[in-house]
C-alpha positions as protocol buffer text, in pm:
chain_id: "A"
residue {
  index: 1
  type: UNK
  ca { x: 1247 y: -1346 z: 1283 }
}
residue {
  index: 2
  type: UNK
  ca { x: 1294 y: -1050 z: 1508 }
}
residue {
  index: 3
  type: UNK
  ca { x: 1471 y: -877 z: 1171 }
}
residue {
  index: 4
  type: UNK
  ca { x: 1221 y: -970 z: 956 }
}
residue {
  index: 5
  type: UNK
  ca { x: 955 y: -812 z: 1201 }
}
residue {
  index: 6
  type: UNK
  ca { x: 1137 y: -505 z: 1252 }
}
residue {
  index: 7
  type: UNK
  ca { x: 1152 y: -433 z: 887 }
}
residue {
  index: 8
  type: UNK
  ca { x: 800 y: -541 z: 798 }
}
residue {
  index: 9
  type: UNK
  ca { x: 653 y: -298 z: 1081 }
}
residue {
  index: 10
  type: UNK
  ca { x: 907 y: 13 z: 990 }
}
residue {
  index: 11
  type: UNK
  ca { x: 769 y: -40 z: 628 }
}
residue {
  index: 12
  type: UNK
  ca { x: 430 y: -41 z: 738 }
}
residue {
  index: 13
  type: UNK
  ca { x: 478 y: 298 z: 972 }
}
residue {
  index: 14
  type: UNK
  ca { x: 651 y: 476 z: 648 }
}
residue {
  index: 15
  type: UNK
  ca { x: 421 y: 368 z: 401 }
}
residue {
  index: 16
  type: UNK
  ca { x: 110 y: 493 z: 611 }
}
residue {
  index: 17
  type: UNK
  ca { x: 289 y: 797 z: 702 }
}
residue {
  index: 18
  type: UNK
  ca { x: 295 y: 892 z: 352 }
}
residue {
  index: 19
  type: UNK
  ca { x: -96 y: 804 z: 314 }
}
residue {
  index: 20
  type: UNK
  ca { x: -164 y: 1053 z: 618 }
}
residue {
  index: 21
  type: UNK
  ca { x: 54 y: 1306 z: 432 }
}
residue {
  index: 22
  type: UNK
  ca { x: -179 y: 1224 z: 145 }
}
residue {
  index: 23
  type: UNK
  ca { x: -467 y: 1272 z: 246 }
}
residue {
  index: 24
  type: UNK
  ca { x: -389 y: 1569 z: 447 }
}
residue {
  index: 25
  type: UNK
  ca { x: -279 y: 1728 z: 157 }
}
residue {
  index: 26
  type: UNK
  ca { x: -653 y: 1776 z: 13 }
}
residue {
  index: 27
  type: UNK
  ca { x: -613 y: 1741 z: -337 }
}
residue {
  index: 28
  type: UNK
  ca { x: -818 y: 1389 z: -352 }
}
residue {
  index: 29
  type: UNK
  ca { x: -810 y: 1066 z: -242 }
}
residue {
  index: 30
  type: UNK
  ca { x: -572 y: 754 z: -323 }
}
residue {
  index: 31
  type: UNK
  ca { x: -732 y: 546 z: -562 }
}
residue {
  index: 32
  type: UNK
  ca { x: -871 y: 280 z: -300 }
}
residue {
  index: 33
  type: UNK
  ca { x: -978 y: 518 z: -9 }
}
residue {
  index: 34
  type: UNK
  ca { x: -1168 y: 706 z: -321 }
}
residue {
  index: 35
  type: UNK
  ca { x: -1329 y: 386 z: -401 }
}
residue {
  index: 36
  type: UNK
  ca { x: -1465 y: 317 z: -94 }
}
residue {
  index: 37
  type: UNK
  ca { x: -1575 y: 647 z: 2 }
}
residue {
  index: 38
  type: UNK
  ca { x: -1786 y: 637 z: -336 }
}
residue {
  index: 39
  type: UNK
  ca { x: -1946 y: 250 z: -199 }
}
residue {
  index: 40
  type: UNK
  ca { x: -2008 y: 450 z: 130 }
}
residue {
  index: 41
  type: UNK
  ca { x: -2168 y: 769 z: -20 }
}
residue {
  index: 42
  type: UNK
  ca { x: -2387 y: 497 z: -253 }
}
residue {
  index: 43
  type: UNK
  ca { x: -2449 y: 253 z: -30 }
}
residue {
  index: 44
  type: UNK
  ca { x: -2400 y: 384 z: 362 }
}
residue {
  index: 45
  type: UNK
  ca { x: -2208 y: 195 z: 620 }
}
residue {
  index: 46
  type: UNK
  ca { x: -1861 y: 373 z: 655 }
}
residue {
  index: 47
  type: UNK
  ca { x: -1560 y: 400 z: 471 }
}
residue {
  index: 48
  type: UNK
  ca { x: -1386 y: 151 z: 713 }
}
residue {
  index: 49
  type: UNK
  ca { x: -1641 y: -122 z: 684 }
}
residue {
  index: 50
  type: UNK
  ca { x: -1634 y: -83 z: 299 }
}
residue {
  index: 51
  type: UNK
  ca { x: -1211 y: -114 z: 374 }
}
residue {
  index: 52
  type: UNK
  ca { x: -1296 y: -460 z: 521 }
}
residue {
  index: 53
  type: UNK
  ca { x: -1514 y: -617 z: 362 }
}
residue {
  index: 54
  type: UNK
  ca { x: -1362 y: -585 z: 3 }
}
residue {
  index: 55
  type: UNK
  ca { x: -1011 y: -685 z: 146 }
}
residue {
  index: 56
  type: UNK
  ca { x: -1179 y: -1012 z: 251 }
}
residue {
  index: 57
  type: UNK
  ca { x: -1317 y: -1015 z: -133 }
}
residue {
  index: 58
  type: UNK
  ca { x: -943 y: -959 z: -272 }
}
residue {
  index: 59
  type: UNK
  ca { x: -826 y: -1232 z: -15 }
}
residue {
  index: 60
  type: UNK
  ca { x: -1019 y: -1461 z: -248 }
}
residue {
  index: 61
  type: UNK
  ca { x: -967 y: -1280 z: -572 }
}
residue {
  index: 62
  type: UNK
  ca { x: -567 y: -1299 z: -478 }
}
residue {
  index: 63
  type: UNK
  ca { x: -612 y: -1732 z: -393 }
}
residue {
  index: 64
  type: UNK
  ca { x: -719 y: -1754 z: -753 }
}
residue {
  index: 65
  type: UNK
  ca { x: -476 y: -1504 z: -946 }
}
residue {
  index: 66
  type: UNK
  ca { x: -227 y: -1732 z: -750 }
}
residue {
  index: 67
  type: UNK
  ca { x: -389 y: -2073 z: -792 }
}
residue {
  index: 68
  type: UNK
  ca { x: -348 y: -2093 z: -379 }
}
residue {
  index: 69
  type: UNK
  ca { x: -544 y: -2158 z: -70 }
}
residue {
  index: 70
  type: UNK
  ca { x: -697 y: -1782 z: 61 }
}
residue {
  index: 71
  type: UNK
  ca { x: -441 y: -1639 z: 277 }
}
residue {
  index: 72
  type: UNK
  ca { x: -605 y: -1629 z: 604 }
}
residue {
  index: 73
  type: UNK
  ca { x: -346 y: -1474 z: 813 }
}
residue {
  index: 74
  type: UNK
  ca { x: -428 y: -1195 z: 595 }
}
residue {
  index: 75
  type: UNK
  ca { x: -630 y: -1037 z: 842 }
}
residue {
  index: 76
  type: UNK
  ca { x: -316 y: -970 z: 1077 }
}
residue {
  index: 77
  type: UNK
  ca { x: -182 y: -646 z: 845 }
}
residue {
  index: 78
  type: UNK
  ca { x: -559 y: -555 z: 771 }
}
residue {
  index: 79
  type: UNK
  ca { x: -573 y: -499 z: 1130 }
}
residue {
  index: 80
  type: UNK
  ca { x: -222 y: -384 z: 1176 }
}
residue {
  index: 81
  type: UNK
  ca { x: -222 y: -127 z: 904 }
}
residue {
  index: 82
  type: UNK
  ca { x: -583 y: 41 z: 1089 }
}
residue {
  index: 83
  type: UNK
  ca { x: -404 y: 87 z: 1409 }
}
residue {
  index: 84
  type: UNK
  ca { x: -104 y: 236 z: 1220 }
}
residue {
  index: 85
  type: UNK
  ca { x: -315 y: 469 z: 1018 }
}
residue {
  index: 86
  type: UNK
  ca { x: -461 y: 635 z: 1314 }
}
residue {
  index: 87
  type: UNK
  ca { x: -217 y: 664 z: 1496 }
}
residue {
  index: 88
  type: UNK
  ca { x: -96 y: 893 z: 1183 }
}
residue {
  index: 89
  type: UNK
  ca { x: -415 y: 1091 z: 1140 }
}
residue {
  index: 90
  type: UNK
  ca { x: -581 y: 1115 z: 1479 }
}
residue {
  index: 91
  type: UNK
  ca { x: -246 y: 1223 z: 1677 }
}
residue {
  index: 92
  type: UNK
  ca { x: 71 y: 1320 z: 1516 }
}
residue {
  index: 93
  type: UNK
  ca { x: -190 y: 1490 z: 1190 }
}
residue {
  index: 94
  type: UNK
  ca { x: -435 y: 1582 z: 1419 }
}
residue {
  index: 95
  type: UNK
  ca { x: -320 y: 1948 z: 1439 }
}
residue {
  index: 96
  type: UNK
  ca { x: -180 y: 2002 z: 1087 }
}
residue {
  index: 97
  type: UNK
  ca { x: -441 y: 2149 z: 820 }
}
residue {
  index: 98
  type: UNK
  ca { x: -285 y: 2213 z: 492 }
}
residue {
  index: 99
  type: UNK
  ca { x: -683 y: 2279 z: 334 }
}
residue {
  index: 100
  type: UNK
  ca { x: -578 y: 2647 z: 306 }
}
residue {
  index: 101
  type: UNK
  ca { x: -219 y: 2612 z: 260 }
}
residue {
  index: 102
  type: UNK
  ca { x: -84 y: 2730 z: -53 }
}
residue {
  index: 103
  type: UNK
  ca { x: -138 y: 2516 z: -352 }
}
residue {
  index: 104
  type: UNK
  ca { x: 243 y: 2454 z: -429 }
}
residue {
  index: 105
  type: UNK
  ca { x: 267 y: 2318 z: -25 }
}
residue {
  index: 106
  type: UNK
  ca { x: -49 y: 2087 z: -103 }
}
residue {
  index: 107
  type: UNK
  ca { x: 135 y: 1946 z: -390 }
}
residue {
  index: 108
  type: UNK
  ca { x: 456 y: 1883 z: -258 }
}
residue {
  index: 109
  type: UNK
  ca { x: 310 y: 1684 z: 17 }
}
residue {
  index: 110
  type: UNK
  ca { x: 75 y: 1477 z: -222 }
}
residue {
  index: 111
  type: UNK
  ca { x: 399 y: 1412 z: -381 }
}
residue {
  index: 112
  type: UNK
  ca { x: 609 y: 1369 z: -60 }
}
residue {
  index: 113
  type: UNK
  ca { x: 339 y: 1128 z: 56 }
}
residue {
  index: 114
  type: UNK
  ca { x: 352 y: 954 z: -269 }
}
residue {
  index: 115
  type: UNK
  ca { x: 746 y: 876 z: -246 }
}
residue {
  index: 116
  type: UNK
  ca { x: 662 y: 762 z: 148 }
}
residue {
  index: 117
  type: UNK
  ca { x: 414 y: 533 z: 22 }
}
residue {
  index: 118
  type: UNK
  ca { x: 649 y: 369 z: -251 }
}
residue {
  index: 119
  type: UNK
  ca { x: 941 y: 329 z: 17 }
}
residue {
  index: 120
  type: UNK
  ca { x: 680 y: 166 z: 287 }
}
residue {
  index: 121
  type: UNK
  ca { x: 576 y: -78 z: 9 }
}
residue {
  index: 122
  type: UNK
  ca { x: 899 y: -175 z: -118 }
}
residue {
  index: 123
  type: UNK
  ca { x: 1020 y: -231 z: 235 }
}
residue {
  index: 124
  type: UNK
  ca { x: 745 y: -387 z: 383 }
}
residue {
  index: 125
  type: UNK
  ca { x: 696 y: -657 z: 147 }
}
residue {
  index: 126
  type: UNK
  ca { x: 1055 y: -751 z: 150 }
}
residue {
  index: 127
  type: UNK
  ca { x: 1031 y: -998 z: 476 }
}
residue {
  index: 128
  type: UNK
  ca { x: 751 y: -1227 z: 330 }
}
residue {
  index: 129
  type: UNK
  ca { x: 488 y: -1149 z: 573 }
}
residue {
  index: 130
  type: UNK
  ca { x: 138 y: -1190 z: 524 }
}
residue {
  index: 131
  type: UNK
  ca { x: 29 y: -857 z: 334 }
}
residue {
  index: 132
  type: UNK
  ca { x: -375 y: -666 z: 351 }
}
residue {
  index: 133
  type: UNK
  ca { x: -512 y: -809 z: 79 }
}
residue {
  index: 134
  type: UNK
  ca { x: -500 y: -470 z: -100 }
}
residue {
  index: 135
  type: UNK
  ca { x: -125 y: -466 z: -125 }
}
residue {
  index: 136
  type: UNK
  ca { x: -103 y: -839 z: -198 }
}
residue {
  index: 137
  type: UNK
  ca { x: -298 y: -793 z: -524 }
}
residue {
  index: 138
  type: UNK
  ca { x: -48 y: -594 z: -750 }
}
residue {
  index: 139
  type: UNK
  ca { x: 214 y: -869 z: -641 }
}
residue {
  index: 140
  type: UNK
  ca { x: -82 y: -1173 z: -744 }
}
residue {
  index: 141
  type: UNK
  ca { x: -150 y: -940 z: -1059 }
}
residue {
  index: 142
  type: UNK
  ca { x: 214 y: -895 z: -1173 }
}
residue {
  index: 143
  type: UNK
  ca { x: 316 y: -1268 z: -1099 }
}
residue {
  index: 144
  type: UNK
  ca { x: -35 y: -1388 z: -1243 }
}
residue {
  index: 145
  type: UNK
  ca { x: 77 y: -1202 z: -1590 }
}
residue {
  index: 146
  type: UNK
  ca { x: 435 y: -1200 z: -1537 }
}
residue {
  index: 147
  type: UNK
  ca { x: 446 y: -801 z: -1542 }
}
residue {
  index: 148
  type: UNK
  ca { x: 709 y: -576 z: -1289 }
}
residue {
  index: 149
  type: UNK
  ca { x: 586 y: -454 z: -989 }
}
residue {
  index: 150
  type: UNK
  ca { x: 577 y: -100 z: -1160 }
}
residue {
  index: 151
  type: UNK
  ca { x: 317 y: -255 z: -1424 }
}
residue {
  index: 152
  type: UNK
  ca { x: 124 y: -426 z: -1182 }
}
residue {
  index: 153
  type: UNK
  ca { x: 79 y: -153 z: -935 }
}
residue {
  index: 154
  type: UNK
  ca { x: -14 y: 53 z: -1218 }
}
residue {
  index: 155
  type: UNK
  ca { x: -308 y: -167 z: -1354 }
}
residue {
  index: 156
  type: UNK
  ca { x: -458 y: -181 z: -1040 }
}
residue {
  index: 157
  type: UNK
  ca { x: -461 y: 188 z: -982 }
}
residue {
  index: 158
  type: UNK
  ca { x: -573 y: 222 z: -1343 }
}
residue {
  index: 159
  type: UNK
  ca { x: -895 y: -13 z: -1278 }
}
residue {
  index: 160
  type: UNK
  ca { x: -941 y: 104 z: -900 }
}
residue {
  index: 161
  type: UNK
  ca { x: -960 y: 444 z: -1055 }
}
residue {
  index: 162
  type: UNK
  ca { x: -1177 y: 381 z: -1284 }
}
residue {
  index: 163
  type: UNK
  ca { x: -1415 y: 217 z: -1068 }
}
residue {
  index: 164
  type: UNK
  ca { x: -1421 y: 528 z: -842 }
}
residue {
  index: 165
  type: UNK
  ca { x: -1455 y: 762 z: -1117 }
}
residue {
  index: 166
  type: UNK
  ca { x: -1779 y: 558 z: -1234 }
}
residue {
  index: 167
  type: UNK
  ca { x: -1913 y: 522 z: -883 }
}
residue {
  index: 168
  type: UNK
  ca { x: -1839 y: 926 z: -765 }
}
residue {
  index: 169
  type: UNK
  ca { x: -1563 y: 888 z: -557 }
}
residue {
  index: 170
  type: UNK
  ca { x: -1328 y: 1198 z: -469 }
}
residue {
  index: 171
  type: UNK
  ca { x: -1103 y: 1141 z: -743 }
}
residue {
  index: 172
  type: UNK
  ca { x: -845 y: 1410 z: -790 }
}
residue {
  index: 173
  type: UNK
  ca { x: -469 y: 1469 z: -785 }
}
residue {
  index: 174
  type: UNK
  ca { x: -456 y: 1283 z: -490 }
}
residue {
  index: 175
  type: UNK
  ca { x: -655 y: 1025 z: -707 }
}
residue {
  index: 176
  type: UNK
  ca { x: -449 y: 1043 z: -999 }
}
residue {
  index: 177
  type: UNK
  ca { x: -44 y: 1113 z: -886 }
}
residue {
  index: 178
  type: UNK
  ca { x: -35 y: 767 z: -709 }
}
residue {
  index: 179
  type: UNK
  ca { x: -233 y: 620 z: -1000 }
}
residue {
  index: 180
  type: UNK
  ca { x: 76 y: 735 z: -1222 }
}
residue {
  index: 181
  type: UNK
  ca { x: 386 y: 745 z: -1029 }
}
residue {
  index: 182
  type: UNK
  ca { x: 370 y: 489 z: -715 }
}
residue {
  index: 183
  type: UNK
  ca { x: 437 y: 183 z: -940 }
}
residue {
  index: 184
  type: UNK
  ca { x: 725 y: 356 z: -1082 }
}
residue {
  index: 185
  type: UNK
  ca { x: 829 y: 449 z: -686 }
}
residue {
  index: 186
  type: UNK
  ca { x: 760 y: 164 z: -557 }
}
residue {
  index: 187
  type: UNK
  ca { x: 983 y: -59 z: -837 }
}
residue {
  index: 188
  type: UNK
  ca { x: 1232 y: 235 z: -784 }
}
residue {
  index: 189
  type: UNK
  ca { x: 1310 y: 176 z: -409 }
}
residue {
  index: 190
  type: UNK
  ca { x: 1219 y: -247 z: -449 }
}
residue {
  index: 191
  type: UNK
  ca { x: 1483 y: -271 z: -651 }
}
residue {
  index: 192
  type: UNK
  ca { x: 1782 y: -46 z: -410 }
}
residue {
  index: 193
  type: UNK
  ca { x: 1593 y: -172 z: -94 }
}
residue {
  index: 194
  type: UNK
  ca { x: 1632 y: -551 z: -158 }
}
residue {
  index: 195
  type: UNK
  ca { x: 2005 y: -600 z: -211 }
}
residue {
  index: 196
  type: UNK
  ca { x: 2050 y: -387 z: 97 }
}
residue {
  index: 197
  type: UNK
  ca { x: 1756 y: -586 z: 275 }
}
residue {
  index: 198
  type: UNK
  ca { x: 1985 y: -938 z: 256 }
}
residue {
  index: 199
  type: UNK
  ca { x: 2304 y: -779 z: 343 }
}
residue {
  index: 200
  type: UNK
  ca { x: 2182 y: -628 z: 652 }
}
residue {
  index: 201
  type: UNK
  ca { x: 2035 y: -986 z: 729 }
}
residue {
  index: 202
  type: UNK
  ca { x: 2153 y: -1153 z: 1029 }
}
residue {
  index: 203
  type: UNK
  ca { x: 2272 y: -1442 z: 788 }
}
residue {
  index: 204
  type: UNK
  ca { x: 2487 y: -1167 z: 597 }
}
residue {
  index: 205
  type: UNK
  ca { x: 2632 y: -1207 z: 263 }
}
residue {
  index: 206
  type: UNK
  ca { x: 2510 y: -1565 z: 251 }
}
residue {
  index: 207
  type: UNK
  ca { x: 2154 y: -1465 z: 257 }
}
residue {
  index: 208
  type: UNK
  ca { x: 2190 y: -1223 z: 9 }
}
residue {
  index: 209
  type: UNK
  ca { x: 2385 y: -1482 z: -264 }
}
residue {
  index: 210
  type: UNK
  ca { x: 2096 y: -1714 z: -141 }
}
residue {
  index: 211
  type: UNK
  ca { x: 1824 y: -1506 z: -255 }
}
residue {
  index: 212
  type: UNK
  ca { x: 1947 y: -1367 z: -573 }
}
């Protein structure tokens, strides 16, 4: 368990270290923060209450894409992953402004960020623990229609995209370089991280045949 834990939170820190780096870079938002900055522009409340209350939507959208009860311990990461993410932006990002850095610097940290956010994911869904809803829905998606994680990640940033565009969010290459290129990332490390995962296991080589 202790494993498993350790694991799930270091996947957690990398993958919101990379959203930071993101969003610091100030080329556009990922597709979801986009999203709900559009709701919040539209309809006021902020951006974090928006973050809530649709990832207690998708906690019911994901029961039925996997014919299961709604995940209730869901709300653990949800509140996990908001205590992560500050401590990210309001004090290790707090004094880093890359608004007027040069535009090859922006871009290499949009795409750095990217790459983080592909190796958190693949990591941190590797022990089984409950997931935020958001992340839980390209795995519902790609079992629901037996597609790869790539495929799945990418349909929902296709459609959460989408949605932004039509509703105003910030959409840009922020918007669009995770939309193309963290399925493809995040299938990428999945698929070097999970062999290594089980052999690292306290139950060795025996939990590794066991899983595969």
């Amino acid at each position: 368990m202790l494993y498993r834990a350790t694991v799930y939170l270091v996947g957690m820190f990398i993958n919101f270290f990379g959203v930071a780096l993101l969003i610091n870079a100030t080329l556009g938002a990922g597709f979801w923060t986009s999203f709900f900055i559009g709701v919040s522009d539209h309809f006021g409340y902020t951006v974090g209450f928006w973050y809530g209350a649709f990832q207690l939507i998708i906690i019911f959208i994901n029961a039925k894409l996997m014919n299961t009860l709604p995940e209730s311990r869901a709300v653990v990461p949800v509140f996990l992953e908001s205590l992560i993410l500050d401590f990210w932006l309001e004090i290790v990002f707090t004094p880093i402004n890359l608004s007027s850095a040069p535009f090859a610097l922006q871009v290499l940290a949009l795409l750095a960020g990217v790459g983080f956010i592909g190796l958190g994911v693949a990591i941190y869904i590797l022990p089984q623990f409950p997931r935020a809803p958001v992340d839980q829905l390209f795995l519902a998606v790609s079992s629901r229609f037996q597609l790869s994680l790539q495929t799945g990640q990418t349909l929902v940033a296709v459609v959460m995209t989408s949605f932004a565009l039509a509703i105003g969010g910030p959409v840009g290459l922020g918007t669009l370089a995770p939309m193309l290129f963290l399925g493809p990332v995040i299938q990428y490390f999945y698929t070097r991280a999970y062999p290594i995962y089980y052999r690292l296991h306290p139950g060795g080589e025996a939990a590794y045949q066991e899983a595969v």
